[in-house]
Amino acid sequence: MGQQEKVATSLAGTVSEEISASLTAVDAELARRYPGDPGTRQPVHTVYVPGDVFEPGTLRSWGDQALAALDEHAPDASSFAAVLGIPEELAGPVHDRVRAKLEREPVEDLRIDFEDGYGPRPDAEEDEAAARAARLVSEAYANGTAAPYMGIRMKCMEAGVRDRGIRTTDVFLTGLIEAGGLPEGLVLTLPKVTYPEQVTAFVQLLEAFEKTHGLDAGRIGFEIQIETSQSILAADGTAAVARMIDAARGRATGLHYGTFDYSACVGVSAAYQASDHPAADHAKAVMQVAAAGTGVRVSDGSTNVLPVGPAAQVHEAWRLHYGLTRRALARAYYQGWDMHPGHLPTRYAAVYTFYREGLEPAAARLAAYVAKAGGDVMDEPATAKALSGYLLRGIDCGALDTAEVARLTGLTRADLDAFASPRRGDLTVTAP
């Protein structure tokens, strides 16, 4: 032990107290606006099916069609890997896990569409379709055939379709209540939002529904679909999407990029409308920064190139979708939209390759951080949080197993959750 240092201060204790008092409002505002990630599972994709097409067997049908596409166009691990460029050492594990996923849980998030995918219909027809959707969703959750997340995309809050969107939302939610209650995995998607006031209006609608049925305030959340340039840059030059998150009053769960509506809005020609266009990158970057720390998650859009036709055409569409998904994952867009059952094999192949190729490096870095062992990278608490989040996402989607992560890191699932959790103080890890 060296010489004990003399500790001296110059400021009166009241200085610290006065500073803390002056920042009380800021502390409260930080806690309100930036609570951090909710720590719940985020689906890797959203599948949307028109309201008049959705059937009790839709989810299983998508899985079966995806498996049939694999059997026809890439019947084994080596051929699937060759089409997509998956490293040889990952070919078997990825292929096996993709097939198992398609058999067990082909769709993680389903949106029954009453907007563009459904179009204008007579009121009586849409009423019946919305009531039917509520009944089928309730039955799916009751009999164990539901996706982890399910809900509807209603028409937007613009004047021409506002009343119809409100009514469809009411019919759907009321049907769920009458069938036994709102499921935990319920998700609503509000499309074509242009002004924060439209978000405020949707909040007003949900508040009225909750009050009518005696539900807890804030029980019903929703996603905001970003499909217009005005939702990114408002007329006054501010980021409107940030104001939309605030207007949701804690109900916003996600921001979903609408590839084709947004591209058309800013004048991108149809042949160049894609999720990797510079206009798309700009919009999603603004969404990402606006949502950071708020607990609102960002989702990429979709590709409209369908994997159908002869094998060469299917392979080309698969490579495109696989590449776009990998690109999105690298940019921290962990969710996207899939438009066809044939997209499922490449969605899961891209996601699983992303997590399996990074498993050992991420686990080693996290284990070294916990052990204070150092190494060739000096990680900080924020990086440990990111590493834990990476491993948890891999576990949640089926790319990784809890046991193999525990073996490589020495950490339990609870330990990983603790590292990934926002605003956590001292952490004590336990043996798996």
Short mmCIF file of C-alpha atoms in Angstrom, two decimals:
data_model
loop_
_atom_site.label_atom_id
_atom_site.label_comp_id
_atom_site.label_asym_id
_atom_site.label_seq_id
_atom_site.Cartn_x
_atom_site.Cartn_y
_atom_site.Cartn_z
CA MET A 1 0.00 0.00 0.00
CA GLY A 2 1.27 3.47 -0.83
CA GLN A 3 0.95 6.63 1.12
CA GLN A 4 -2.65 7.55 1.91
CA GLU A 5 -3.63 10.69 0.02
CA LYS A 6 -5.09 13.72 1.70
CA VAL A 7 -8.51 14.51 0.23
CA ALA A 8 -9.53 18.16 0.13
CA THR A 9 -12.53 19.95 -1.39
CA SER A 10 -13.32 23.60 -1.99
CA LEU A 11 -17.06 23.68 -2.57
CA ALA A 12 -19.80 23.77 0.01
CA GLY A 13 -22.17 20.82 0.06
CA THR A 14 -25.01 23.09 -0.96
CA VAL A 15 -23.46 23.52 -4.43
CA SER A 16 -24.11 19.88 -5.33
CA GLU A 17 -27.59 20.08 -3.85
CA GLU A 18 -28.39 23.22 -5.87
CA ILE A 19 -27.11 21.66 -9.09
CA SER A 20 -29.15 18.52 -8.50
CA ALA A 21 -32.23 20.60 -7.78
CA SER A 22 -31.74 22.56 -11.00
CA LEU A 23 -31.61 19.31 -13.01
CA THR A 24 -34.60 17.58 -11.40
CA ALA A 25 -36.88 18.41 -14.32
CA VAL A 26 -34.24 17.26 -16.82
CA ASP A 27 -33.78 13.98 -14.93
CA ALA A 28 -37.51 13.36 -15.10
CA GLU A 29 -37.63 14.25 -18.78
CA LEU A 30 -34.75 11.89 -19.59
CA ALA A 31 -36.49 9.06 -17.78
CA ARG A 32 -39.76 9.77 -19.60
CA ARG A 33 -38.43 10.21 -23.12
CA TYR A 34 -35.58 7.71 -23.07
CA PRO A 35 -36.51 4.66 -20.98
CA GLY A 36 -34.35 2.37 -23.15
CA ASP A 37 -35.23 -0.83 -24.97
CA PRO A 38 -38.18 -2.66 -23.38
CA GLY A 39 -36.20 -5.91 -23.30
CA THR A 40 -38.98 -7.89 -24.95
CA ARG A 41 -38.62 -10.05 -28.03
CA GLN A 42 -38.56 -8.20 -31.35
CA PRO A 43 -39.76 -10.28 -34.31
CA VAL A 44 -37.31 -10.60 -37.19
CA HIS A 45 -40.03 -9.77 -39.71
CA THR A 46 -43.63 -8.81 -40.29
CA VAL A 47 -45.77 -10.72 -42.78
CA TYR A 48 -48.90 -9.02 -44.01
CA VAL A 49 -51.93 -10.73 -45.51
CA PRO A 50 -55.03 -8.97 -46.90
CA GLY A 51 -58.02 -9.04 -44.59
CA ASP A 52 -60.14 -11.09 -46.99
CA VAL A 53 -57.34 -13.65 -47.58
CA PHE A 54 -56.43 -14.47 -43.99
CA GLU A 55 -57.64 -17.93 -42.95
CA PRO A 56 -57.17 -20.19 -39.91
CA GLY A 57 -54.48 -22.09 -41.79
CA THR A 58 -52.64 -19.09 -43.24
CA LEU A 59 -49.58 -19.34 -40.99
CA ARG A 60 -49.15 -23.07 -41.57
CA SER A 61 -49.72 -22.56 -45.29
CA TRP A 62 -46.90 -20.01 -45.45
CA GLY A 63 -44.58 -22.43 -43.70
CA ASP A 64 -45.53 -25.31 -45.98
CA GLN A 65 -45.09 -23.21 -49.11
CA ALA A 66 -41.67 -22.07 -47.89
CA LEU A 67 -40.62 -25.67 -47.22
CA ALA A 68 -41.87 -26.72 -50.65
CA ALA A 69 -39.79 -23.95 -52.24
CA LEU A 70 -36.73 -25.22 -50.42
CA ASP A 71 -37.40 -28.79 -51.50
CA GLU A 72 -37.79 -27.73 -55.12
CA HIS A 73 -35.06 -25.13 -55.52
CA ALA A 74 -32.46 -25.96 -52.80
CA PRO A 75 -33.15 -29.44 -51.42
CA ASP A 76 -30.05 -29.77 -49.24
CA ALA A 77 -27.66 -27.66 -47.20
CA SER A 78 -24.92 -27.46 -49.82
CA SER A 79 -27.21 -26.32 -52.63
CA PHE A 80 -28.91 -23.72 -50.38
CA ALA A 81 -25.55 -22.41 -49.23
CA ALA A 82 -24.25 -22.28 -52.81
CA VAL A 83 -27.19 -20.15 -53.94
CA LEU A 84 -26.79 -17.63 -51.10
CA GLY A 85 -23.03 -17.72 -50.52
CA ILE A 86 -23.31 -19.04 -46.97
CA PRO A 87 -19.88 -20.15 -45.63
CA GLU A 88 -19.34 -23.90 -45.85
CA GLU A 89 -18.94 -24.35 -42.10
CA LEU A 90 -22.36 -22.73 -41.51
CA ALA A 91 -24.23 -24.43 -44.35
CA GLY A 92 -25.50 -27.39 -42.33
CA PRO A 93 -26.43 -25.58 -39.11
CA VAL A 94 -28.20 -22.76 -40.95
CA HIS A 95 -30.08 -25.07 -43.31
CA ASP A 96 -31.22 -27.33 -40.47
CA ARG A 97 -32.35 -24.43 -38.32
CA VAL A 98 -34.21 -22.77 -41.20
CA ARG A 99 -36.15 -25.95 -41.90
CA ALA A 100 -36.90 -26.44 -38.21
CA LYS A 101 -38.11 -22.85 -37.93
CA LEU A 102 -40.42 -23.22 -40.93
CA GLU A 103 -41.89 -26.34 -39.39
CA ARG A 104 -42.24 -24.92 -35.88
CA GLU A 105 -42.88 -21.17 -36.21
CA PRO A 106 -42.83 -19.96 -39.83
CA VAL A 107 -44.17 -16.47 -39.05
CA GLU A 108 -43.12 -14.37 -36.06
CA ASP A 109 -45.36 -11.37 -36.67
CA LEU A 110 -48.52 -11.24 -38.79
CA ARG A 111 -50.42 -8.15 -39.83
CA ILE A 112 -53.90 -8.61 -41.29
CA ASP A 113 -54.10 -5.78 -43.79
CA PHE A 114 -57.07 -3.48 -44.26
CA GLU A 115 -55.08 -0.77 -46.03
CA ASP A 116 -53.25 -1.00 -49.38
CA GLY A 117 -53.35 -4.80 -49.47
CA TYR A 118 -57.11 -4.72 -48.98
CA GLY A 119 -58.22 -1.52 -50.66
CA PRO A 120 -61.60 0.23 -50.63
CA ARG A 121 -64.56 -2.07 -50.05
CA PRO A 122 -68.22 -1.58 -49.16
CA ASP A 123 -68.54 -0.79 -45.44
CA ALA A 124 -70.53 -3.92 -44.69
CA GLU A 125 -67.87 -6.08 -46.34
CA GLU A 126 -65.00 -4.50 -44.38
CA ASP A 127 -67.01 -4.67 -41.16
CA GLU A 128 -67.49 -8.39 -41.64
CA ALA A 129 -63.83 -8.94 -42.55
CA ALA A 130 -62.64 -7.04 -39.47
CA ALA A 131 -64.98 -9.00 -37.18
CA ARG A 132 -63.82 -12.24 -38.80
CA ALA A 133 -60.18 -11.26 -38.30
CA ALA A 134 -60.82 -10.68 -34.60
CA ARG A 135 -62.49 -14.08 -34.25
CA LEU A 136 -59.68 -15.91 -36.08
CA VAL A 137 -56.95 -14.15 -34.10
CA SER A 138 -58.66 -14.98 -30.81
CA GLU A 139 -59.10 -18.61 -31.86
CA ALA A 140 -55.45 -18.84 -32.91
CA TYR A 141 -54.23 -17.64 -29.53
CA ALA A 142 -56.68 -19.96 -27.77
CA ASN A 143 -55.63 -23.09 -29.67
CA GLY A 144 -51.90 -22.36 -29.80
CA THR A 145 -51.59 -21.74 -33.53
CA ALA A 146 -50.99 -17.98 -33.33
CA ALA A 147 -47.81 -16.21 -34.29
CA PRO A 148 -46.03 -14.57 -31.34
CA TYR A 149 -47.38 -11.22 -32.59
CA MET A 150 -50.58 -10.60 -34.55
CA GLY A 151 -52.79 -7.64 -35.37
CA ILE A 152 -54.12 -5.41 -38.12
CA ARG A 153 -53.04 -2.50 -40.27
CA MET A 154 -56.02 -0.22 -40.56
CA LYS A 155 -56.55 2.61 -42.99
CA CYS A 156 -54.78 5.85 -42.10
CA MET A 157 -56.00 9.02 -40.42
CA GLU A 158 -56.28 11.08 -43.61
CA ALA A 159 -59.67 12.64 -44.24
CA GLY A 160 -60.81 10.38 -47.07
CA VAL A 161 -60.44 7.11 -45.15
CA ARG A 162 -60.30 8.25 -41.50
CA ASP A 163 -63.79 7.15 -40.50
CA ARG A 164 -63.28 3.76 -42.11
CA GLY A 165 -59.96 3.26 -40.32
CA ILE A 166 -61.49 4.20 -36.97
CA ARG A 167 -64.43 1.86 -37.48
CA THR A 168 -62.27 -1.09 -38.55
CA THR A 169 -60.07 -0.60 -35.48
CA ASP A 170 -63.15 -0.48 -33.28
CA VAL A 171 -64.71 -3.58 -34.85
CA PHE A 172 -61.48 -5.55 -34.56
CA LEU A 173 -60.68 -4.58 -30.96
CA THR A 174 -64.29 -5.04 -29.85
CA GLY A 175 -64.32 -8.50 -31.41
CA LEU A 176 -61.20 -9.43 -29.45
CA ILE A 177 -62.73 -8.17 -26.21
CA GLU A 178 -65.93 -10.12 -26.76
CA ALA A 179 -63.94 -13.26 -27.61
CA GLY A 180 -62.10 -13.19 -24.31
CA GLY A 181 -59.81 -10.15 -24.23
CA LEU A 182 -56.85 -8.58 -25.94
CA PRO A 183 -53.97 -11.04 -26.52
CA GLU A 184 -50.52 -10.20 -25.21
CA GLY A 185 -49.11 -10.31 -28.74
CA LEU A 186 -51.56 -7.74 -30.14
CA VAL A 187 -50.00 -5.22 -32.53
CA LEU A 188 -51.68 -2.41 -34.47
CA THR A 189 -50.02 -0.57 -37.36
CA LEU A 190 -51.02 2.99 -38.25
CA PRO A 191 -49.99 3.71 -41.87
CA LYS A 192 -49.22 6.84 -43.89
CA VAL A 193 -48.65 9.17 -40.96
CA THR A 194 -47.78 12.68 -42.10
CA TYR A 195 -48.38 14.90 -39.07
CA PRO A 196 -47.87 14.23 -35.33
CA GLU A 197 -51.47 15.32 -34.81
CA GLN A 198 -52.59 12.15 -36.62
CA VAL A 199 -50.73 10.13 -34.00
CA THR A 200 -52.39 12.18 -31.27
CA ALA A 201 -55.77 11.43 -32.83
CA PHE A 202 -55.06 7.68 -32.85
CA VAL A 203 -54.03 7.87 -29.20
CA GLN A 204 -57.36 9.58 -28.51
CA LEU A 205 -59.15 6.68 -30.20
CA LEU A 206 -57.31 4.08 -28.11
CA GLU A 207 -57.87 6.02 -24.90
CA ALA A 208 -61.59 6.10 -25.59
CA PHE A 209 -61.65 2.35 -26.25
CA GLU A 210 -59.71 1.57 -23.07
CA LYS A 211 -62.02 3.75 -21.00
CA THR A 212 -65.11 2.15 -22.53
CA HIS A 213 -63.93 -1.36 -21.64
CA GLY A 214 -62.27 -0.58 -18.31
CA LEU A 215 -58.78 -1.44 -19.59
CA ASP A 216 -55.60 -0.13 -18.04
CA ALA A 217 -54.56 3.19 -19.53
CA GLY A 218 -51.89 2.61 -22.15
CA ARG A 219 -52.76 -1.08 -22.60
CA ILE A 220 -52.93 -0.78 -26.40
CA GLY A 221 -49.78 0.23 -28.25
CA PHE A 222 -49.19 0.67 -31.95
CA GLU A 223 -46.57 0.99 -34.66
CA ILE A 224 -46.17 4.05 -36.85
CA GLN A 225 -45.53 3.34 -40.51
CA ILE A 226 -43.24 5.90 -42.13
CA GLU A 227 -44.33 6.24 -45.75
CA THR A 228 -44.24 9.97 -46.47
CA SER A 229 -41.41 12.47 -46.71
CA GLN A 230 -43.30 14.78 -44.36
CA SER A 231 -42.93 12.23 -41.56
CA ILE A 232 -39.15 12.51 -41.84
CA LEU A 233 -38.76 16.26 -42.46
CA ALA A 234 -41.57 18.58 -41.39
CA ALA A 235 -42.35 21.87 -43.09
CA ASP A 236 -40.43 23.76 -40.39
CA GLY A 237 -37.30 21.67 -40.97
CA THR A 238 -37.60 19.55 -37.83
CA ALA A 239 -37.61 15.74 -37.71
CA ALA A 240 -41.34 15.06 -37.61
CA VAL A 241 -40.80 11.41 -36.69
CA ALA A 242 -39.33 12.45 -33.33
CA ARG A 243 -42.43 14.52 -32.63
CA MET A 244 -44.61 11.55 -33.62
CA ILE A 245 -42.94 9.37 -31.01
CA ASP A 246 -43.67 12.03 -28.41
CA ALA A 247 -47.25 12.40 -29.64
CA ALA A 248 -47.82 8.69 -29.05
CA ARG A 249 -47.46 9.29 -25.27
CA GLY A 250 -45.59 6.09 -24.64
CA ARG A 251 -47.78 3.91 -26.86
CA ALA A 252 -45.48 3.75 -29.90
CA THR A 253 -43.77 0.38 -30.15
CA GLY A 254 -42.18 0.62 -33.57
CA LEU A 255 -41.39 2.70 -36.64
CA HIS A 256 -41.85 0.73 -39.87
CA TYR A 257 -40.34 1.98 -43.11
CA GLY A 258 -42.69 1.74 -46.10
CA THR A 259 -40.36 1.11 -49.01
CA PHE A 260 -42.61 1.80 -51.96
CA ASP A 261 -44.90 4.56 -50.70
CA TYR A 262 -41.92 6.50 -49.37
CA SER A 263 -39.88 5.98 -52.54
CA ALA A 264 -42.76 7.19 -54.70
CA CYS A 265 -43.31 10.15 -52.38
CA VAL A 266 -39.78 11.45 -52.99
CA GLY A 267 -39.90 10.74 -56.72
CA VAL A 268 -37.85 7.55 -57.05
CA SER A 269 -38.65 5.76 -60.32
CA ALA A 270 -40.37 2.40 -59.94
CA ALA A 271 -37.37 0.45 -61.24
CA TYR A 272 -35.18 1.88 -58.46
CA GLN A 273 -37.55 1.64 -55.52
CA ALA A 274 -35.72 -0.57 -53.04
CA SER A 275 -34.73 -0.65 -49.38
CA ASP A 276 -31.07 0.05 -50.24
CA HIS A 277 -31.78 3.23 -52.23
CA PRO A 278 -30.02 6.33 -50.78
CA ALA A 279 -33.43 7.90 -50.09
CA ALA A 280 -34.38 4.84 -48.05
CA ASP A 281 -31.08 4.91 -46.17
CA HIS A 282 -31.61 8.56 -45.25
CA ALA A 283 -35.16 8.02 -44.02
CA LYS A 284 -34.22 5.00 -41.91
CA ALA A 285 -31.20 6.77 -40.45
CA VAL A 286 -33.44 9.61 -39.27
CA MET A 287 -35.93 7.09 -37.87
CA GLN A 288 -33.12 5.25 -36.10
CA VAL A 289 -31.72 8.35 -34.42
CA ALA A 290 -35.18 9.62 -33.45
CA ALA A 291 -36.07 6.29 -31.86
CA ALA A 292 -32.75 5.62 -30.11
CA GLY A 293 -33.24 5.18 -26.38
CA THR A 294 -37.00 5.70 -26.53
CA GLY A 295 -37.94 2.02 -26.49
CA VAL A 296 -39.42 2.38 -29.98
CA ARG A 297 -37.94 -0.11 -32.44
CA VAL A 298 -37.19 0.46 -36.12
CA SER A 299 -38.18 -1.95 -38.89
CA ASP A 300 -36.94 -2.03 -42.47
CA GLY A 301 -39.35 -2.41 -45.37
CA SER A 302 -39.70 -5.13 -47.99
CA THR A 303 -38.71 -6.14 -51.49
CA ASN A 304 -41.39 -6.67 -54.16
CA VAL A 305 -39.22 -9.09 -56.15
CA LEU A 306 -40.94 -12.41 -55.54
CA PRO A 307 -39.10 -15.77 -55.63
CA VAL A 308 -41.39 -17.44 -58.15
CA GLY A 309 -40.92 -19.08 -61.56
CA PRO A 310 -38.05 -21.26 -62.77
CA ALA A 311 -35.16 -22.13 -60.47
CA ALA A 312 -32.78 -19.49 -61.89
CA GLN A 313 -35.36 -16.76 -61.27
CA VAL A 314 -36.10 -18.00 -57.76
CA HIS A 315 -32.39 -18.13 -56.93
CA GLU A 316 -31.88 -14.58 -58.18
CA ALA A 317 -34.77 -13.31 -56.03
CA TRP A 318 -33.44 -15.26 -53.05
CA ARG A 319 -29.98 -13.73 -53.42
CA LEU A 320 -31.50 -10.25 -53.58
CA HIS A 321 -33.64 -10.79 -50.49
CA TYR A 322 -30.82 -12.45 -48.56
CA GLY A 323 -28.46 -9.59 -49.39
CA LEU A 324 -30.95 -6.89 -48.43
CA THR A 325 -31.69 -8.63 -45.14
CA ARG A 326 -28.00 -9.00 -44.29
CA ARG A 327 -27.45 -5.35 -45.18
CA ALA A 328 -30.28 -4.29 -42.88
CA LEU A 329 -28.97 -6.39 -39.99
CA ALA A 330 -25.53 -4.81 -40.26
CA ARG A 331 -27.22 -1.41 -40.00
CA ALA A 332 -29.14 -2.47 -36.86
CA TYR A 333 -32.53 -2.85 -38.54
CA TYR A 334 -33.41 -6.17 -36.95
CA GLN A 335 -36.87 -6.47 -38.46
CA GLY A 336 -38.25 -6.23 -42.00
CA TRP A 337 -41.37 -6.97 -44.01
CA ASP A 338 -41.89 -10.16 -46.05
CA MET A 339 -44.46 -10.27 -48.84
CA HIS A 340 -44.43 -13.90 -49.99
CA PRO A 341 -43.91 -17.38 -48.45
CA GLY A 342 -40.86 -17.77 -50.66
CA HIS A 343 -39.17 -14.97 -48.74
CA LEU A 344 -39.19 -16.96 -45.49
CA PRO A 345 -36.26 -19.29 -46.32
CA THR A 346 -33.96 -16.37 -47.09
CA ARG A 347 -35.23 -14.25 -44.20
CA TYR A 348 -34.26 -16.93 -41.73
CA ALA A 349 -31.10 -17.92 -43.60
CA ALA A 350 -29.84 -14.33 -43.49
CA VAL A 351 -30.80 -13.87 -39.84
CA TYR A 352 -29.34 -17.20 -38.74
CA THR A 353 -26.08 -16.72 -40.65
CA PHE A 354 -25.73 -13.25 -39.13
CA TYR A 355 -26.01 -14.57 -35.58
CA ARG A 356 -24.16 -17.85 -35.99
CA GLU A 357 -21.12 -16.36 -37.68
CA GLY A 358 -20.79 -13.84 -34.86
CA LEU A 359 -21.60 -16.18 -31.98
CA GLU A 360 -18.10 -17.18 -30.89
CA PRO A 361 -16.47 -13.72 -31.25
CA ALA A 362 -19.35 -12.04 -29.40
CA ALA A 363 -19.40 -14.67 -26.66
CA ALA A 364 -15.62 -14.47 -26.19
CA ARG A 365 -15.69 -10.66 -25.90
CA LEU A 366 -18.54 -10.75 -23.40
CA ALA A 367 -16.88 -13.48 -21.32
CA ALA A 368 -13.62 -11.51 -21.30
CA TYR A 369 -15.48 -8.37 -20.24
CA VAL A 370 -17.14 -10.21 -17.34
CA ALA A 371 -13.83 -11.76 -16.29
CA LYS A 372 -11.96 -8.46 -16.76
CA ALA A 373 -9.54 -10.49 -18.83
CA GLY A 374 -8.79 -7.81 -21.39
CA GLY A 375 -7.67 -9.11 -24.76
CA ASP A 376 -7.09 -7.30 -28.01
CA VAL A 377 -10.29 -5.22 -27.69
CA MET A 378 -11.04 -2.98 -24.70
CA ASP A 379 -14.81 -3.10 -24.25
CA GLU A 380 -16.97 -0.76 -22.20
CA PRO A 381 -20.34 -1.31 -20.49
CA ALA A 382 -22.16 -0.03 -23.58
CA THR A 383 -20.43 -2.67 -25.71
CA ALA A 384 -21.29 -5.38 -23.18
CA LYS A 385 -24.89 -4.25 -23.50
CA ALA A 386 -24.70 -4.51 -27.28
CA LEU A 387 -23.04 -7.95 -27.14
CA SER A 388 -25.72 -9.25 -24.78
CA GLY A 389 -28.46 -7.82 -26.97
CA TYR A 390 -26.93 -9.51 -30.01
CA LEU A 391 -26.89 -12.91 -28.30
CA LEU A 392 -30.41 -12.49 -26.94
CA ARG A 393 -31.79 -11.64 -30.37
CA GLY A 394 -30.10 -14.74 -31.74
CA ILE A 395 -31.67 -16.89 -29.04
CA ASP A 396 -35.14 -15.39 -29.45
CA CYS A 397 -35.36 -16.09 -33.18
CA GLY A 398 -33.91 -19.61 -33.01
CA ALA A 399 -30.50 -18.89 -34.51
CA LEU A 400 -28.77 -19.73 -31.23
CA ASP A 401 -29.48 -22.04 -28.31
CA THR A 402 -29.43 -20.85 -24.72
CA ALA A 403 -27.20 -23.77 -23.75
CA GLU A 404 -24.50 -23.03 -26.31
CA VAL A 405 -24.46 -19.35 -25.37
CA ALA A 406 -24.15 -20.28 -21.69
CA ARG A 407 -21.31 -22.67 -22.48
CA LEU A 408 -19.37 -20.02 -24.40
CA THR A 409 -20.02 -17.07 -22.07
CA GLY A 410 -20.54 -18.64 -18.66
CA LEU A 411 -23.71 -16.57 -18.38
CA THR A 412 -27.35 -17.47 -17.88
CA ARG A 413 -30.24 -15.99 -19.80
CA ALA A 414 -30.97 -13.84 -16.76
CA ASP A 415 -27.38 -12.53 -16.83
CA LEU A 416 -27.70 -11.59 -20.49
CA ASP A 417 -31.01 -9.85 -19.81
CA ALA A 418 -29.36 -7.89 -17.00
CA PHE A 419 -26.49 -6.70 -19.20
CA ALA A 420 -28.87 -5.73 -21.99
CA SER A 421 -31.32 -3.99 -19.65
CA PRO A 422 -31.17 -0.18 -19.65
CA ARG A 423 -30.35 1.93 -16.62
CA ARG A 424 -28.91 -0.93 -14.61
CA GLY A 425 -26.47 -0.34 -11.79
CA ASP A 426 -23.97 -2.86 -10.45
CA LEU A 427 -24.32 -6.32 -11.96
CA THR A 428 -23.55 -9.61 -10.30
CA VAL A 429 -23.44 -12.55 -12.71
CA THR A 430 -24.23 -16.11 -11.80
CA ALA A 431 -22.99 -19.44 -13.04
CA PRO A 432 -25.17 -21.13 -15.66
#
